[in-house]
């Protein structure tokens, strides 16, 4: 396994909708294993393939941060099939290191996806699990959490990043 380089905003690859996965082969397994290692090492609770420069529709997620093996999940070709309620809370993103900002999300989400062998399954999650699945599925569609903020909050975050860029404290 090896660590992958995480792409940071405003790299234009983050704005491109990813292509569906059609081959469930050893290359895919290798990519997924490397993505898990990269996510745990960052550390983060979710990582989409576009964030490591691979334009494929998939993400890895572990809302327990490696503590509960049952929460280690890969969702390939994810599709949100149900949403319910609202939640408010701070959200982070490995492509925006150190930035945590309030984003409104659905409280519950049901996402349909393929597993590593190509078998279809659904994950029904609330709170952090729902937030994470929605955030990562957005990445597969070329959407970053900045796009989900109100225009005012977006400006505040952009200004903060500009400052960090000027200070040489923002990775490119
Ligand atoms: Zn993200």
GROMACS .gro file of C-alpha atoms in nm, residues 47-168:
model
  122
   47UNK     CA    1  -1.209   1.047   0.085
   48UNK     CA    2  -1.331   1.045  -0.275
   49UNK     CA    3  -1.121   0.925  -0.569
   50UNK     CA    4  -1.130   1.270  -0.732
   51UNK     CA    5  -0.947   1.400  -0.424
   52UNK     CA    6  -0.648   1.184  -0.518
   53UNK     CA    7  -0.671   1.289  -0.882
   54UNK     CA    8  -0.863   0.984  -1.008
   55UNK     CA    9  -1.182   1.076  -1.194
   56UNK     CA   10  -1.383   0.769  -1.092
   57UNK     CA   11  -1.710   0.762  -0.898
   58UNK     CA   12  -1.614   0.611  -0.565
   59UNK     CA   13  -1.527   0.704  -0.211
   60UNK     CA   14  -1.406   0.543   0.109
   61UNK     CA   15  -1.548   0.631   0.448
   62UNK     CA   16  -1.500   0.542   0.814
   63UNK     CA   17  -1.688   0.765   1.057
   64UNK     CA   18  -1.524   0.586   1.352
   65UNK     CA   19  -1.178   0.695   1.236
   66UNK     CA   20  -1.052   0.336   1.230
   67UNK     CA   21  -1.196   0.233   1.570
   68UNK     CA   22  -1.487   0.023   1.443
   69UNK     CA   23  -1.414  -0.214   1.149
   70UNK     CA   24  -1.789  -0.229   1.071
   71UNK     CA   25  -1.781   0.138   0.970
   72UNK     CA   26  -1.507   0.092   0.712
   73UNK     CA   27  -1.695   0.115   0.384
   74UNK     CA   28  -1.624   0.176   0.017
   75UNK     CA   29  -1.909   0.307  -0.198
   76UNK     CA   30  -1.861   0.270  -0.574
   77UNK     CA   31  -2.094   0.452  -0.817
   78UNK     CA   32  -2.285   0.604  -0.523
   79UNK     CA   33  -2.634   0.739  -0.582
   80UNK     CA   34  -2.845   0.917  -0.321
   81UNK     CA   35  -3.186   0.745  -0.328
   82UNK     CA   36  -3.345   0.897  -0.017
   83UNK     CA   37  -3.305   1.197   0.209
   84UNK     CA   38  -3.489   1.317   0.517
   85UNK     CA   39  -3.468   1.603   0.769
   86UNK     CA   40  -3.199   1.865   0.820
   87UNK     CA   41  -2.887   1.895   1.033
   88UNK     CA   42  -2.653   2.183   1.098
   89UNK     CA   43  -2.292   2.138   1.190
   90UNK     CA   44  -1.931   2.208   1.110
   91UNK     CA   45  -1.787   2.017   0.821
   92UNK     CA   46  -1.431   1.964   0.705
   93UNK     CA   47  -1.273   1.834   0.386
   94UNK     CA   48  -0.927   1.690   0.322
   95UNK     CA   49  -0.904   1.913   0.013
   96UNK     CA   50  -0.951   2.217   0.243
   97UNK     CA   51  -0.700   2.137   0.520
   98UNK     CA   52  -0.775   2.312   0.848
   99UNK     CA   53  -1.101   2.465   0.727
  100UNK     CA   54  -1.413   2.373   0.926
  101UNK     CA   55  -1.735   2.551   0.846
  102UNK     CA   56  -2.106   2.517   0.899
  103UNK     CA   57  -2.288   2.334   0.620
  104UNK     CA   58  -2.655   2.237   0.628
  105UNK     CA   59  -2.713   1.875   0.526
  106UNK     CA   60  -2.992   1.622   0.543
  107UNK     CA   61  -3.015   1.442   0.877
  108UNK     CA   62  -3.066   1.107   0.707
  109UNK     CA   63  -2.951   0.975   0.372
  110UNK     CA   64  -2.993   0.645   0.191
  111UNK     CA   65  -2.720   0.585  -0.066
  112UNK     CA   66  -2.711   0.298  -0.317
  113UNK     CA   67  -2.370   0.185  -0.437
  114UNK     CA   68  -2.160  -0.110  -0.552
  115UNK     CA   69  -1.913  -0.280  -0.321
  116UNK     CA   70  -1.557  -0.372  -0.424
  117UNK     CA   71  -1.687  -0.687  -0.602
  118UNK     CA   72  -1.954  -0.499  -0.794
  119UNK     CA   73  -2.244  -0.611  -0.576
  120UNK     CA   74  -2.515  -0.352  -0.516
  121UNK     CA   75  -2.603  -0.246  -0.160
  122UNK     CA   76  -2.768   0.040   0.024
  123UNK     CA   77  -2.647   0.227   0.328
  124UNK     CA   78  -2.901   0.408   0.543
  125UNK     CA   79  -2.727   0.655   0.774
  126UNK     CA   80  -2.800   0.952   0.999
  127UNK     CA   81  -2.599   1.239   1.145
  128UNK     CA   82  -2.224   1.207   1.069
  129UNK     CA   83  -2.273   0.904   0.843
  130UNK     CA   84  -2.536   1.089   0.638
  131UNK     CA   85  -2.324   1.405   0.627
  132UNK     CA   86  -2.020   1.210   0.512
  133UNK     CA   87  -2.205   1.009   0.243
  134UNK     CA   88  -2.361   1.329   0.102
  135UNK     CA   89  -2.029   1.519   0.111
  136UNK     CA   90  -1.842   1.236  -0.066
  137UNK     CA   91  -2.115   1.171  -0.323
  138UNK     CA   92  -2.099   1.544  -0.403
  139UNK     CA   93  -1.725   1.504  -0.475
  140UNK     CA   94  -1.814   1.234  -0.732
  141UNK     CA   95  -2.040   1.494  -0.898
  142UNK     CA   96  -1.772   1.766  -0.902
  143UNK     CA   97  -1.921   1.954  -0.607
  144UNK     CA   98  -1.717   2.071  -0.306
  145UNK     CA   99  -1.858   2.178   0.033
  146UNK     CA  100  -1.789   2.540  -0.054
  147UNK     CA  101  -2.065   2.511  -0.316
  148UNK     CA  102  -2.310   2.404  -0.044
  149UNK     CA  103  -2.255   2.712   0.174
  150UNK     CA  104  -2.450   3.035   0.167
  151UNK     CA  105  -2.277   3.301  -0.050
  152UNK     CA  106  -2.173   3.494   0.263
  153UNK     CA  107  -2.008   3.194   0.429
  154UNK     CA  108  -1.841   3.103   0.097
  155UNK     CA  109  -1.683   3.449   0.080
  156UNK     CA  110  -1.557   3.420   0.440
  157UNK     CA  111  -1.395   3.084   0.366
  158UNK     CA  112  -1.245   3.201   0.035
  159UNK     CA  113  -1.096   3.504   0.209
  160UNK     CA  114  -0.949   3.283   0.481
  161UNK     CA  115  -0.790   3.056   0.217
  162UNK     CA  116  -0.652   3.356   0.025
  163UNK     CA  117  -0.479   3.472   0.344
  164UNK     CA  118  -0.328   3.127   0.396
  165UNK     CA  119  -0.213   3.115   0.032
  166UNK     CA  120  -0.042   3.453   0.071
  167UNK     CA  121   0.131   3.332   0.385
  168UNK     CA  122   0.248   3.021   0.200
   0.00000   0.00000   0.00000
